[in-house]
Amino acid sequence: MRVGLGYDVHKLVENRELILGGVTIPFEKGLLGHSDADVLLHAIMDSLLGAAALGDIGKHFPDNDERFKGASSIILLSHVENLLKEKSYNIINIDATIIAQKPKMAPYIMQMRENIGKTLNITIDQINIKATTEEGLGFTGRCEGISAQSICLIE
């Protein structure tokens, strides 16, 4: 069994869609990034890659590669799943946290779990997603950005 930890953060800006866990969430700002900037999926990918000792998302999807400009992180997650399969790893579970002052995430968490489960070919019972604020503190508390953390277990 192997454990992996992932973290990602992106800045909130105007004129971008907010996409988390493959779900487009209505909000006045979105996350800035080379791909769709889905911090939740990026953290999950890094935890999976880390557990398998396969580097990180920057190694596999560099931000200076035009192939990944505007890319859906769901597609990138599918690629990570293929890398794990090539090494004969199975995902036991994923536990992730979204850190954002706004918007409220609760209405979207089940769809996020379903998107992740479908992409990784695991059940939603193997995926837990939580959301928290930072009580107005720091860059997330000031609505300047959103971050996410993920830990996973693979065998």
PDB file of C-alpha atoms in Angstrom:
ATOM      1  CA  MET A   1       0.000   0.000   0.000  1.00  0.00           C
ATOM      2  CA  ARG A   2       1.163   3.487  -0.846  1.00  0.00           C
ATOM      3  CA  VAL A   3      -0.044   6.917   0.282  1.00  0.00           C
ATOM      4  CA  GLY A   4       0.087  10.127  -1.762  1.00  0.00           C
ATOM      5  CA  LEU A   5      -0.516  13.758  -0.859  1.00  0.00           C
ATOM      6  CA  GLY A   6      -1.525  16.519  -3.269  1.00  0.00           C
ATOM      7  CA  TYR A   7      -2.071  20.268  -3.031  1.00  0.00           C
ATOM      8  CA  ASP A   8      -2.996  22.912  -5.574  1.00  0.00           C
ATOM      9  CA  VAL A   9      -3.988  26.569  -5.578  1.00  0.00           C
ATOM     10  CA  HIS A  10      -5.165  28.969  -8.263  1.00  0.00           C
ATOM     11  CA  LYS A  11      -6.074  32.628  -8.284  1.00  0.00           C
ATOM     12  CA  LEU A  12      -9.709  33.714  -8.765  1.00  0.00           C
ATOM     13  CA  VAL A  13     -10.179  36.107 -11.699  1.00  0.00           C
ATOM     14  CA  GLU A  14     -13.018  37.560 -13.734  1.00  0.00           C
ATOM     15  CA  ASN A  15     -14.010  36.189 -17.155  1.00  0.00           C
ATOM     16  CA  ARG A  16     -13.200  32.550 -16.312  1.00  0.00           C
ATOM     17  CA  GLU A  17     -15.543  29.673 -15.476  1.00  0.00           C
ATOM     18  CA  LEU A  18     -15.233  28.145 -12.024  1.00  0.00           C
ATOM     19  CA  ILE A  19     -14.710  24.414 -12.502  1.00  0.00           C
ATOM     20  CA  LEU A  20     -14.143  22.117  -9.537  1.00  0.00           C
ATOM     21  CA  GLY A  21     -14.294  18.347  -9.655  1.00  0.00           C
ATOM     22  CA  GLY A  22     -15.356  18.635 -13.271  1.00  0.00           C
ATOM     23  CA  VAL A  23     -18.441  20.656 -12.278  1.00  0.00           C
ATOM     24  CA  THR A  24     -19.035  24.174 -13.598  1.00  0.00           C
ATOM     25  CA  ILE A  25     -20.170  26.205 -10.601  1.00  0.00           C
ATOM     26  CA  PRO A  26     -22.039  29.489 -11.087  1.00  0.00           C
ATOM     27  CA  PHE A  27     -19.850  32.248  -9.627  1.00  0.00           C
ATOM     28  CA  GLU A  28     -18.696  35.721 -10.641  1.00  0.00           C
ATOM     29  CA  LYS A  29     -15.067  34.551 -10.904  1.00  0.00           C
ATOM     30  CA  GLY A  30     -13.182  31.510 -12.084  1.00  0.00           C
ATOM     31  CA  LEU A  31      -9.747  30.061 -11.528  1.00  0.00           C
ATOM     32  CA  LEU A  32      -6.783  31.255 -13.569  1.00  0.00           C
ATOM     33  CA  GLY A  33      -4.562  28.584 -15.066  1.00  0.00           C
ATOM     34  CA  HIS A  34      -3.146  27.050 -18.230  1.00  0.00           C
ATOM     35  CA  SER A  35      -5.770  24.283 -18.230  1.00  0.00           C
ATOM     36  CA  ASP A  36      -9.258  24.694 -16.758  1.00  0.00           C
ATOM     37  CA  ALA A  37      -7.482  25.286 -13.384  1.00  0.00           C
ATOM     38  CA  ASP A  38      -9.590  22.713 -11.511  1.00  0.00           C
ATOM     39  CA  VAL A  39      -7.672  22.799  -8.214  1.00  0.00           C
ATOM     40  CA  LEU A  40      -9.569  19.835  -6.796  1.00  0.00           C
ATOM     41  CA  LEU A  41      -8.684  17.513  -9.662  1.00  0.00           C
ATOM     42  CA  HIS A  42      -5.131  18.853  -9.747  1.00  0.00           C
ATOM     43  CA  ALA A  43      -4.658  18.025  -6.053  1.00  0.00           C
ATOM     44  CA  ILE A  44      -6.163  14.566  -6.586  1.00  0.00           C
ATOM     45  CA  MET A  45      -3.911  13.917  -9.590  1.00  0.00           C
ATOM     46  CA  ASP A  46      -0.835  14.961  -7.611  1.00  0.00           C
ATOM     47  CA  SER A  47      -1.788  12.672  -4.723  1.00  0.00           C
ATOM     48  CA  LEU A  48      -2.240   9.708  -7.095  1.00  0.00           C
ATOM     49  CA  LEU A  49       0.968  10.432  -9.006  1.00  0.00           C
ATOM     50  CA  GLY A  50       2.845  10.878  -5.749  1.00  0.00           C
ATOM     51  CA  ALA A  51       1.594   7.603  -4.296  1.00  0.00           C
ATOM     52  CA  ALA A  52       2.801   5.808  -7.430  1.00  0.00           C
ATOM     53  CA  ALA A  53       6.136   7.710  -7.460  1.00  0.00           C
ATOM     54  CA  LEU A  54       5.305   9.061 -10.936  1.00  0.00           C
ATOM     55  CA  GLY A  55       6.176  12.709 -10.338  1.00  0.00           C
ATOM     56  CA  ASP A  56       3.555  15.435 -10.424  1.00  0.00           C
ATOM     57  CA  ILE A  57       1.130  17.103 -12.829  1.00  0.00           C
ATOM     58  CA  GLY A  58       3.780  19.613 -13.877  1.00  0.00           C
ATOM     59  CA  LYS A  59       5.896  16.736 -15.194  1.00  0.00           C
ATOM     60  CA  HIS A  60       3.024  15.154 -17.140  1.00  0.00           C
ATOM     61  CA  PHE A  61       1.098  18.297 -18.176  1.00  0.00           C
ATOM     62  CA  PRO A  62       3.554  21.230 -18.259  1.00  0.00           C
ATOM     63  CA  ASP A  63       2.026  24.704 -18.361  1.00  0.00           C
ATOM     64  CA  ASN A  64       4.238  25.674 -21.302  1.00  0.00           C
ATOM     65  CA  ASP A  65       2.788  22.914 -23.511  1.00  0.00           C
ATOM     66  CA  GLU A  66       0.059  24.254 -25.798  1.00  0.00           C
ATOM     67  CA  ARG A  67      -1.629  20.808 -25.885  1.00  0.00           C
ATOM     68  CA  PHE A  68      -2.859  21.448 -22.361  1.00  0.00           C
ATOM     69  CA  LYS A  69      -4.004  25.066 -22.816  1.00  0.00           C
ATOM     70  CA  GLY A  70      -7.635  25.154 -21.673  1.00  0.00           C
ATOM     71  CA  ALA A  71      -7.621  21.373 -21.218  1.00  0.00           C
ATOM     72  CA  SER A  72     -10.324  19.690 -19.181  1.00  0.00           C
ATOM     73  CA  SER A  73      -8.839  18.345 -15.974  1.00  0.00           C
ATOM     74  CA  ILE A  74     -11.236  15.394 -16.236  1.00  0.00           C
ATOM     75  CA  ILE A  75      -9.309  14.339 -19.368  1.00  0.00           C
ATOM     76  CA  LEU A  76      -6.013  14.837 -17.549  1.00  0.00           C
ATOM     77  CA  LEU A  77      -7.321  12.752 -14.624  1.00  0.00           C
ATOM     78  CA  SER A  78      -8.183   9.981 -17.082  1.00  0.00           C
ATOM     79  CA  HIS A  79      -4.583  10.039 -18.287  1.00  0.00           C
ATOM     80  CA  VAL A  80      -3.365   9.701 -14.684  1.00  0.00           C
ATOM     81  CA  GLU A  81      -5.699   6.726 -14.231  1.00  0.00           C
ATOM     82  CA  ASN A  82      -4.096   5.107 -17.294  1.00  0.00           C
ATOM     83  CA  LEU A  83      -0.620   5.682 -15.834  1.00  0.00           C
ATOM     84  CA  LEU A  84      -1.688   3.940 -12.625  1.00  0.00           C
ATOM     85  CA  LYS A  85      -3.126   1.012 -14.589  1.00  0.00           C
ATOM     86  CA  GLU A  86       0.146   0.646 -16.518  1.00  0.00           C
ATOM     87  CA  LYS A  87       1.902   0.187 -13.152  1.00  0.00           C
ATOM     88  CA  SER A  88      -0.866  -2.199 -11.930  1.00  0.00           C
ATOM     89  CA  TYR A  89      -1.984   0.111  -9.109  1.00  0.00           C
ATOM     90  CA  ASN A  90      -5.531   0.137  -7.761  1.00  0.00           C
ATOM     91  CA  ILE A  91      -7.041   3.111  -5.969  1.00  0.00           C
ATOM     92  CA  ILE A  92      -8.300   2.245  -2.483  1.00  0.00           C
ATOM     93  CA  ASN A  93      -9.605   5.673  -1.543  1.00  0.00           C
ATOM     94  CA  ILE A  94      -9.278   9.425  -2.030  1.00  0.00           C
ATOM     95  CA  ASP A  95     -10.019  12.059   0.616  1.00  0.00           C
ATOM     96  CA  ALA A  96      -9.930  15.683  -0.547  1.00  0.00           C
ATOM     97  CA  THR A  97     -10.711  19.125   0.838  1.00  0.00           C
ATOM     98  CA  ILE A  98     -11.610  22.288  -1.082  1.00  0.00           C
ATOM     99  CA  ILE A  99     -10.645  25.507   0.731  1.00  0.00           C
ATOM    100  CA  ALA A 100     -12.756  28.443  -0.451  1.00  0.00           C
ATOM    101  CA  GLN A 101     -14.616  31.260   1.235  1.00  0.00           C
ATOM    102  CA  LYS A 102     -17.160  31.385  -1.589  1.00  0.00           C
ATOM    103  CA  PRO A 103     -19.137  29.919  -3.259  1.00  0.00           C
ATOM    104  CA  LYS A 104     -20.738  27.215  -1.129  1.00  0.00           C
ATOM    105  CA  MET A 105     -19.632  23.799  -2.384  1.00  0.00           C
ATOM    106  CA  ALA A 106     -22.171  21.499  -0.707  1.00  0.00           C
ATOM    107  CA  PRO A 107     -24.677  21.514  -3.615  1.00  0.00           C
ATOM    108  CA  TYR A 108     -21.959  20.286  -6.021  1.00  0.00           C
ATOM    109  CA  ILE A 109     -20.020  17.712  -4.019  1.00  0.00           C
ATOM    110  CA  MET A 110     -22.053  14.654  -5.047  1.00  0.00           C
ATOM    111  CA  GLN A 111     -21.617  15.503  -8.746  1.00  0.00           C
ATOM    112  CA  MET A 112     -17.885  15.995  -8.162  1.00  0.00           C
ATOM    113  CA  ARG A 113     -17.656  12.548  -6.556  1.00  0.00           C
ATOM    114  CA  GLU A 114     -19.601  11.015  -9.433  1.00  0.00           C
ATOM    115  CA  ASN A 115     -17.355  12.689 -12.035  1.00  0.00           C
ATOM    116  CA  ILE A 116     -14.198  11.520 -10.286  1.00  0.00           C
ATOM    117  CA  GLY A 117     -15.514   7.998  -9.742  1.00  0.00           C
ATOM    118  CA  LYS A 118     -16.553   7.623 -13.369  1.00  0.00           C
ATOM    119  CA  THR A 119     -13.205   8.923 -14.619  1.00  0.00           C
ATOM    120  CA  LEU A 120     -11.107   6.764 -12.293  1.00  0.00           C
ATOM    121  CA  ASN A 121     -13.361   3.682 -12.574  1.00  0.00           C
ATOM    122  CA  ILE A 122     -13.974   3.570  -8.812  1.00  0.00           C
ATOM    123  CA  THR A 123     -17.142   3.908  -6.733  1.00  0.00           C
ATOM    124  CA  ILE A 124     -18.199   7.109  -5.031  1.00  0.00           C
ATOM    125  CA  ASP A 125     -17.783   5.250  -1.723  1.00  0.00           C
ATOM    126  CA  GLN A 126     -14.036   5.392  -2.402  1.00  0.00           C
ATOM    127  CA  ILE A 127     -14.098   9.189  -2.750  1.00  0.00           C
ATOM    128  CA  ASN A 128     -14.683  11.740  -0.025  1.00  0.00           C
ATOM    129  CA  ILE A 129     -14.765  15.466  -0.746  1.00  0.00           C
ATOM    130  CA  LYS A 130     -15.095  18.098   1.930  1.00  0.00           C
ATOM    131  CA  ALA A 131     -15.184  21.883   1.735  1.00  0.00           C
ATOM    132  CA  THR A 132     -14.187  24.457   4.280  1.00  0.00           C
ATOM    133  CA  THR A 133     -13.675  28.199   4.552  1.00  0.00           C
ATOM    134  CA  GLU A 134     -10.845  29.913   6.345  1.00  0.00           C
ATOM    135  CA  GLU A 135     -13.178  32.201   8.266  1.00  0.00           C
ATOM    136  CA  GLY A 136     -12.168  35.211   6.164  1.00  0.00           C
ATOM    137  CA  LEU A 137      -8.446  34.701   6.779  1.00  0.00           C
ATOM    138  CA  GLY A 138      -5.690  34.539   4.175  1.00  0.00           C
ATOM    139  CA  PHE A 139      -5.964  34.616   0.381  1.00  0.00           C
ATOM    140  CA  THR A 140      -8.816  32.100   0.317  1.00  0.00           C
ATOM    141  CA  GLY A 141     -10.674  33.981   3.028  1.00  0.00           C
ATOM    142  CA  ARG A 142     -10.393  37.182   1.007  1.00  0.00           C
ATOM    143  CA  CYS A 143     -11.750  35.345  -2.095  1.00  0.00           C
ATOM    144  CA  GLU A 144      -8.467  35.849  -3.959  1.00  0.00           C
ATOM    145  CA  GLY A 145      -8.085  32.148  -4.731  1.00  0.00           C
ATOM    146  CA  ILE A 146      -9.146  28.600  -4.014  1.00  0.00           C
ATOM    147  CA  SER A 147      -6.969  25.734  -2.878  1.00  0.00           C
ATOM    148  CA  ALA A 148      -7.458  22.001  -2.491  1.00  0.00           C
ATOM    149  CA  GLN A 149      -5.721  19.168  -0.698  1.00  0.00           C
ATOM    150  CA  SER A 150      -5.928  15.464  -1.398  1.00  0.00           C
ATOM    151  CA  ILE A 151      -4.630  12.274   0.138  1.00  0.00           C
ATOM    152  CA  CYS A 152      -5.021   8.850  -1.416  1.00  0.00           C
ATOM    153  CA  LEU A 153      -4.247   5.224  -0.778  1.00  0.00           C
ATOM    154  CA  ILE A 154      -3.311   2.891  -3.620  1.00  0.00           C
ATOM    155  CA  GLU A 155      -2.149  -0.715  -3.747  1.00  0.00           C
TER     156      GLU A 155
END
